[in-house]
Amino acid sequence: MFILFCVTETLLLSCPISINLIFFLFLWLLGRKGIMADPQNGTHTAQDNTDAGPFVSSHHVNVKGGMIKDQPSKFAHHFSYKMDYPEMGLCIIFNNKNFHPSTRMGMRNGTDLDASRLYSTFKSLGYKVDVYNDQKCADIYGRLKKVSEDDHSNRSSFVCALLSHGEDGKLYGVDDCLPIKNLTSLFRGDRCKTLVGKPKLFFIQACRGTDLDPGVETDSGGESSEETYRIPVEADFLYAYSTVPGYYSWRNTVNGSWFIQSLCEMLKLHGKSLELVQILTCVNHMVALEFESCSNHIEFHAKKQIPCVVSMLTKSLRFP
């Protein structure tokens, strides 16, 4: 390469401009052919690092496919969940209204209407719906564990609705509270094999804290394939919470909760026409704009609420 550079410099100093231009063209063509390319042919050996924080060591991990390839994704034609299995799947509703005195939790008036609406809504979407009222923590866990061990091979998806009191990350049975993660993790890909790659939907109507939202004024207006893939065990979950972390969730004692009212209304209107995340965005809009608390206690009066959707879905979901 050094000799070629010296020859090039000598020629440039001694030749007319027209010859120089021809020579530059020649060098450009050599580069296109790879003759003047990097000794390693332009390739790079790289490692993928974990983005660990300062208190956790950052490990070097060699990951196959770590480099992005300049070609169409082989997943492009599988962007929608297959929803035409022989069965839509199970919808399990836990409806807790009456709590043991030891929990110091009040009666959840209006929740029966929520459960009834959810039953009718998911029944109309083709699900087999089961409702369980006033369940202890062990009952909730035990029933979901049994469902997670079922064979879901002929089912498109799984739905669970949890209606109860709660705290951030926890849900109350009628006797005590338990981490929501203990329930949802039963359906992880490494524990519930026949739901791998299928949507698992959790709708959670419960408080997530004791903060109140006063609001603010505004003036702004699949085909089958023989290929197999490895996917994360936490993939294909969607959690639709009635409120954001740290906040109260509102329920009308006569009409039911704002979130479940809105969810069922939007599924009724758009369940066959919009994709699920679009529907849940409509739910957020309805709860945020059409509801405001009415209470005799001034500190709880005229408060607002916004639901929270946490999606690990890997495809779009449209109900057939």
Short mmCIF file of C-alpha atoms in Angstrom, two decimals:
data_model
loop_
_atom_site.label_atom_id
_atom_site.label_comp_id
_atom_site.label_asym_id
_atom_site.label_seq_id
_atom_site.Cartn_x
_atom_site.Cartn_y
_atom_site.Cartn_z
CA MET A 1 0.00 0.00 0.00
CA PHE A 2 2.90 2.39 0.79
CA ILE A 3 4.53 1.71 -2.61
CA LEU A 4 1.22 2.34 -4.39
CA PHE A 5 0.87 5.64 -2.51
CA CYS A 6 4.38 6.76 -3.53
CA VAL A 7 3.78 5.88 -7.18
CA THR A 8 0.47 7.71 -7.07
CA GLU A 9 2.06 10.87 -5.62
CA THR A 10 4.83 10.86 -8.29
CA LEU A 11 2.34 10.47 -11.12
CA LEU A 12 0.13 13.25 -9.80
CA LEU A 13 3.03 15.69 -9.78
CA SER A 14 4.23 14.86 -13.28
CA CYS A 15 1.05 14.19 -15.30
CA PRO A 16 -1.47 16.53 -16.93
CA ILE A 17 -4.79 17.15 -15.23
CA SER A 18 -6.72 14.86 -17.62
CA ILE A 19 -4.45 11.92 -16.83
CA ASN A 20 -4.79 12.65 -13.11
CA LEU A 21 -8.56 12.42 -13.40
CA ILE A 22 -8.31 9.08 -15.20
CA PHE A 23 -5.95 7.82 -12.52
CA PHE A 24 -8.30 8.86 -9.70
CA LEU A 25 -11.07 6.97 -11.49
CA PHE A 26 -8.81 3.93 -11.67
CA LEU A 27 -8.11 4.10 -7.92
CA TRP A 28 -11.83 4.44 -7.21
CA LEU A 29 -12.55 1.30 -9.23
CA LEU A 30 -9.86 -0.57 -7.30
CA GLY A 31 -11.55 0.43 -4.07
CA ARG A 32 -14.90 -0.81 -5.37
CA LYS A 33 -13.33 -4.19 -6.13
CA GLY A 34 -11.93 -4.43 -2.60
CA ILE A 35 -8.26 -4.35 -3.66
CA MET A 36 -7.55 -1.40 -1.37
CA ALA A 37 -9.89 -2.57 1.38
CA ASP A 38 -9.01 -3.09 5.01
CA PRO A 39 -6.84 -6.18 5.64
CA GLN A 40 -9.79 -7.69 7.58
CA ASN A 41 -12.15 -7.04 4.66
CA GLY A 42 -14.02 -4.39 6.59
CA THR A 43 -15.44 -6.81 9.11
CA HIS A 44 -15.47 -6.20 12.85
CA THR A 45 -15.57 -8.54 15.82
CA ALA A 46 -17.82 -7.10 18.51
CA GLN A 47 -19.31 -8.16 21.80
CA ASP A 48 -22.73 -7.32 23.19
CA ASN A 49 -22.59 -5.94 26.73
CA THR A 50 -25.30 -5.97 29.35
CA ASP A 51 -26.37 -2.49 30.44
CA ALA A 52 -25.75 -3.23 34.10
CA GLY A 53 -25.77 -0.49 36.71
CA PRO A 54 -22.82 0.52 38.88
CA PHE A 55 -23.55 -2.14 41.50
CA VAL A 56 -23.91 -5.03 39.06
CA SER A 57 -21.00 -6.20 36.93
CA SER A 58 -21.45 -5.66 33.20
CA HIS A 59 -20.85 -9.00 31.51
CA HIS A 60 -19.52 -9.52 28.00
CA VAL A 61 -21.81 -11.85 26.13
CA ASN A 62 -21.25 -13.17 22.64
CA VAL A 63 -24.68 -13.11 21.02
CA LYS A 64 -25.41 -14.73 17.68
CA GLY A 65 -27.02 -12.15 15.46
CA GLY A 66 -25.76 -9.22 17.52
CA MET A 67 -25.01 -7.34 14.30
CA ILE A 68 -28.05 -6.00 12.47
CA LYS A 69 -28.21 -7.46 8.97
CA ASP A 70 -29.23 -5.34 6.03
CA GLN A 71 -32.06 -7.60 4.89
CA PRO A 72 -35.82 -7.89 5.39
CA SER A 73 -36.77 -9.44 8.73
CA LYS A 74 -37.90 -13.04 8.53
CA PHE A 75 -40.57 -12.08 11.05
CA ALA A 76 -42.11 -9.39 8.84
CA HIS A 77 -44.92 -11.63 7.60
CA HIS A 78 -45.70 -12.88 11.13
CA PHE A 79 -46.54 -9.52 12.66
CA SER A 80 -50.07 -10.46 13.79
CA TYR A 81 -50.89 -13.11 16.36
CA LYS A 82 -52.59 -16.19 15.00
CA MET A 83 -56.10 -15.95 16.44
CA ASP A 84 -57.88 -18.68 14.46
CA TYR A 85 -57.16 -21.64 16.71
CA PRO A 86 -60.15 -23.93 17.42
CA GLU A 87 -60.74 -22.01 20.69
CA MET A 88 -60.18 -18.35 21.60
CA GLY A 89 -59.06 -19.40 25.06
CA LEU A 90 -59.96 -19.01 28.72
CA CYS A 91 -60.93 -15.79 30.47
CA ILE A 92 -60.67 -16.04 34.25
CA ILE A 93 -62.26 -13.28 36.36
CA PHE A 94 -61.50 -12.91 40.07
CA ASN A 95 -64.07 -10.63 41.70
CA ASN A 96 -63.32 -9.77 45.33
CA LYS A 97 -65.99 -7.73 47.10
CA ASN A 98 -66.09 -8.75 50.78
CA PHE A 99 -62.88 -8.82 52.82
CA HIS A 100 -61.95 -10.31 56.17
CA PRO A 101 -61.87 -7.75 59.02
CA SER A 102 -58.18 -8.48 59.55
CA THR A 103 -57.35 -6.85 56.21
CA ARG A 104 -59.11 -3.60 57.21
CA MET A 105 -60.36 -3.38 53.63
CA GLY A 106 -63.86 -2.09 52.91
CA MET A 107 -66.56 -3.65 50.77
CA ARG A 108 -66.08 -3.02 47.04
CA ASN A 109 -69.58 -2.00 46.03
CA GLY A 110 -70.03 -1.84 42.27
CA THR A 111 -67.55 -4.63 41.52
CA ASP A 112 -70.29 -7.15 40.69
CA LEU A 113 -71.32 -4.94 37.78
CA ASP A 114 -67.69 -4.90 36.60
CA ALA A 115 -67.55 -8.69 36.70
CA SER A 116 -70.85 -8.99 34.84
CA ARG A 117 -69.70 -6.59 32.12
CA LEU A 118 -66.40 -8.40 31.69
CA TYR A 119 -68.20 -11.74 31.49
CA SER A 120 -70.51 -10.53 28.71
CA THR A 121 -67.75 -8.71 26.83
CA PHE A 122 -65.28 -11.58 26.64
CA LYS A 123 -68.04 -14.11 26.06
CA SER A 124 -69.02 -12.10 22.97
CA LEU A 125 -65.38 -12.23 21.80
CA GLY A 126 -65.49 -16.03 21.91
CA TYR A 127 -63.79 -16.79 25.22
CA LYS A 128 -64.80 -19.43 27.73
CA VAL A 129 -65.33 -17.28 30.82
CA ASP A 130 -65.19 -18.35 34.47
CA VAL A 131 -65.93 -15.97 37.37
CA TYR A 132 -64.68 -16.60 40.91
CA ASN A 133 -66.03 -14.41 43.72
CA ASP A 134 -64.37 -13.53 47.05
CA GLN A 135 -61.23 -15.61 46.69
CA LYS A 136 -58.46 -15.99 49.26
CA CYS A 137 -54.87 -15.52 48.15
CA ALA A 138 -54.31 -19.27 48.11
CA ASP A 139 -57.47 -19.73 46.02
CA ILE A 140 -56.37 -17.19 43.41
CA TYR A 141 -52.89 -18.65 43.16
CA GLY A 142 -54.14 -22.23 43.13
CA ARG A 143 -56.71 -21.67 40.39
CA LEU A 144 -54.25 -19.82 38.16
CA LYS A 145 -51.58 -22.46 38.75
CA LYS A 146 -54.03 -25.12 37.63
CA VAL A 147 -54.93 -23.11 34.52
CA SER A 148 -51.25 -22.58 33.71
CA GLU A 149 -50.77 -26.36 33.76
CA ASP A 150 -53.63 -26.93 31.30
CA ASP A 151 -53.02 -27.80 27.66
CA HIS A 152 -53.62 -24.57 25.70
CA SER A 153 -52.46 -26.00 22.37
CA ASN A 154 -55.83 -25.40 20.70
CA ARG A 155 -56.31 -21.93 22.22
CA SER A 156 -55.37 -18.57 20.75
CA SER A 157 -54.70 -16.68 23.98
CA PHE A 158 -55.35 -16.33 27.70
CA VAL A 159 -57.14 -13.54 29.61
CA CYS A 160 -57.28 -12.85 33.34
CA ALA A 161 -59.13 -10.01 35.09
CA LEU A 162 -58.31 -9.19 38.71
CA LEU A 163 -60.86 -7.02 40.53
CA SER A 164 -59.87 -6.23 44.09
CA HIS A 165 -58.15 -3.86 46.48
CA GLY A 166 -54.46 -3.43 45.91
CA GLU A 167 -51.17 -1.68 46.52
CA ASP A 168 -48.36 -1.07 44.07
CA GLY A 169 -47.29 -4.51 42.87
CA LYS A 170 -49.74 -6.32 45.17
CA LEU A 171 -53.31 -7.57 45.00
CA TYR A 172 -55.63 -8.44 47.87
CA GLY A 173 -57.33 -11.75 48.30
CA VAL A 174 -60.18 -11.53 50.79
CA ASP A 175 -57.77 -12.60 53.55
CA ASP A 176 -54.41 -11.02 52.70
CA CYS A 177 -52.36 -9.59 49.83
CA LEU A 178 -49.86 -11.22 47.49
CA PRO A 179 -47.48 -9.98 44.77
CA ILE A 180 -49.12 -9.77 41.36
CA LYS A 181 -45.87 -11.11 39.90
CA ASN A 182 -46.47 -14.41 41.71
CA LEU A 183 -49.63 -14.83 39.65
CA THR A 184 -48.48 -13.63 36.25
CA SER A 185 -45.18 -15.52 36.36
CA LEU A 186 -47.12 -18.80 36.30
CA PHE A 187 -47.70 -18.14 32.59
CA ARG A 188 -44.11 -17.35 31.62
CA GLY A 189 -42.78 -19.14 28.59
CA ASP A 190 -40.61 -21.47 30.66
CA ARG A 191 -43.53 -22.51 32.87
CA CYS A 192 -46.54 -22.61 30.53
CA LYS A 193 -45.24 -24.14 27.32
CA THR A 194 -48.53 -24.32 25.41
CA LEU A 195 -49.02 -20.55 25.63
CA VAL A 196 -45.54 -19.71 24.32
CA GLY A 197 -45.84 -17.19 21.49
CA LYS A 198 -49.49 -16.50 22.34
CA PRO A 199 -50.89 -13.34 23.98
CA LYS A 200 -51.46 -13.44 27.73
CA LEU A 201 -53.62 -10.51 28.83
CA PHE A 202 -54.06 -9.31 32.43
CA PHE A 203 -56.60 -6.59 33.29
CA ILE A 204 -56.10 -5.32 36.82
CA GLN A 205 -58.68 -3.13 38.57
CA ALA A 206 -57.05 -2.22 41.87
CA CYS A 207 -55.37 0.68 43.62
CA ARG A 208 -51.61 0.98 43.22
CA GLY A 209 -50.97 3.48 46.00
CA THR A 210 -52.60 6.40 47.81
CA ASP A 211 -51.72 9.38 45.60
CA LEU A 212 -54.54 11.47 44.14
CA ASP A 213 -54.56 13.07 40.69
CA PRO A 214 -56.12 16.55 40.81
CA GLY A 215 -55.99 16.92 37.04
CA VAL A 216 -54.87 19.98 35.09
CA GLU A 217 -56.67 22.39 32.79
CA THR A 218 -55.99 22.15 29.06
CA ASP A 219 -57.15 24.06 26.02
CA SER A 220 -55.75 21.71 23.40
CA GLY A 221 -58.20 20.18 21.71
CA GLY A 222 -50.41 -15.52 10.71
CA GLU A 223 -49.42 -18.18 8.61
CA SER A 224 -48.06 -21.56 9.92
CA SER A 225 -44.32 -22.13 9.69
CA GLU A 226 -41.98 -25.02 10.36
CA GLU A 227 -39.30 -22.66 11.68
CA THR A 228 -38.83 -22.44 15.43
CA TYR A 229 -37.53 -19.43 17.33
CA ARG A 230 -36.24 -18.74 20.82
CA ILE A 231 -38.13 -15.91 22.52
CA PRO A 232 -37.84 -14.27 25.97
CA VAL A 233 -39.84 -15.99 28.71
CA GLU A 234 -41.51 -12.65 29.58
CA ALA A 235 -42.62 -12.04 25.98
CA ASP A 236 -46.26 -11.84 24.83
CA PHE A 237 -47.68 -10.46 28.08
CA LEU A 238 -49.87 -7.39 28.33
CA TYR A 239 -50.81 -5.79 31.64
CA ALA A 240 -53.61 -3.24 31.56
CA TYR A 241 -53.74 -1.51 34.95
CA SER A 242 -56.62 0.73 35.95
CA THR A 243 -54.18 3.39 37.14
CA VAL A 244 -50.50 4.33 37.17
CA PRO A 245 -48.10 3.25 39.96
CA GLY A 246 -48.64 5.03 43.26
CA TYR A 247 -52.20 6.21 42.62
CA TYR A 248 -55.73 5.43 43.71
CA SER A 249 -58.07 3.67 41.29
CA TRP A 250 -61.67 4.90 41.25
CA ARG A 251 -64.84 2.80 41.38
CA ASN A 252 -68.39 4.10 41.44
CA THR A 253 -70.50 2.20 43.98
CA VAL A 254 -73.44 2.04 41.56
CA ASN A 255 -71.93 2.02 38.07
CA GLY A 256 -68.72 0.13 38.70
CA SER A 257 -65.11 1.15 38.13
CA TRP A 258 -64.17 3.79 35.57
CA PHE A 259 -61.60 1.50 34.00
CA ILE A 260 -63.78 -1.58 33.53
CA GLN A 261 -66.71 0.53 32.29
CA SER A 262 -64.45 2.08 29.66
CA LEU A 263 -62.69 -1.16 28.75
CA CYS A 264 -65.93 -3.01 28.08
CA GLU A 265 -67.39 -0.06 26.18
CA MET A 266 -64.35 0.23 23.89
CA LEU A 267 -64.17 -3.53 23.31
CA LYS A 268 -67.85 -3.48 22.40
CA LEU A 269 -67.36 -0.59 19.96
CA HIS A 270 -63.98 -1.47 18.47
CA GLY A 271 -63.21 -5.08 19.44
CA LYS A 272 -63.61 -6.32 15.87
CA SER A 273 -62.07 -3.35 14.07
CA LEU A 274 -59.06 -2.02 16.00
CA GLU A 275 -55.87 -3.62 17.25
CA LEU A 276 -55.78 -4.20 21.03
CA VAL A 277 -53.25 -1.49 21.92
CA GLN A 278 -55.32 1.00 19.90
CA ILE A 279 -58.40 -0.07 21.86
CA LEU A 280 -56.58 0.43 25.15
CA THR A 281 -55.49 3.89 24.02
CA CYS A 282 -59.19 4.66 23.52
CA VAL A 283 -59.79 3.37 27.06
CA ASN A 284 -57.12 5.74 28.39
CA HIS A 285 -58.78 8.61 26.55
CA MET A 286 -62.23 7.79 27.91
CA VAL A 287 -61.11 7.39 31.53
CA ALA A 288 -58.97 10.53 31.41
CA LEU A 289 -61.60 12.83 29.92
CA GLU A 290 -65.03 11.49 30.82
CA PHE A 291 -64.63 10.71 34.52
CA GLU A 292 -64.05 12.77 37.64
CA SER A 293 -64.54 11.73 41.24
CA CYS A 294 -67.52 12.94 43.24
CA SER A 295 -67.08 12.61 47.00
CA ASN A 296 -68.39 14.18 50.20
CA HIS A 297 -64.79 14.33 51.41
CA ILE A 298 -63.17 17.39 49.88
CA GLU A 299 -59.75 15.75 49.62
CA PHE A 300 -61.23 13.02 47.39
CA HIS A 301 -63.49 15.27 45.33
CA ALA A 302 -62.90 16.20 41.66
CA LYS A 303 -59.97 13.82 41.15
CA LYS A 304 -58.85 12.21 37.90
CA GLN A 305 -57.38 8.91 36.78
CA ILE A 306 -55.34 7.54 33.88
CA PRO A 307 -54.94 3.81 33.17
CA CYS A 308 -51.53 2.32 32.46
CA VAL A 309 -50.75 -0.26 29.77
CA VAL A 310 -47.56 -2.29 30.00
CA SER A 311 -47.08 -4.33 26.85
CA MET A 312 -44.56 -7.03 26.08
CA LEU A 313 -46.61 -8.18 23.09
CA THR A 314 -44.43 -8.95 20.09
CA LYS A 315 -47.16 -8.73 17.45
CA SER A 316 -50.42 -6.93 16.85
CA LEU A 317 -53.54 -8.51 18.34
CA ARG A 318 -56.88 -8.33 16.56
CA PHE A 319 -59.87 -10.26 17.80
CA PRO A 320 -61.44 -12.30 14.96
#
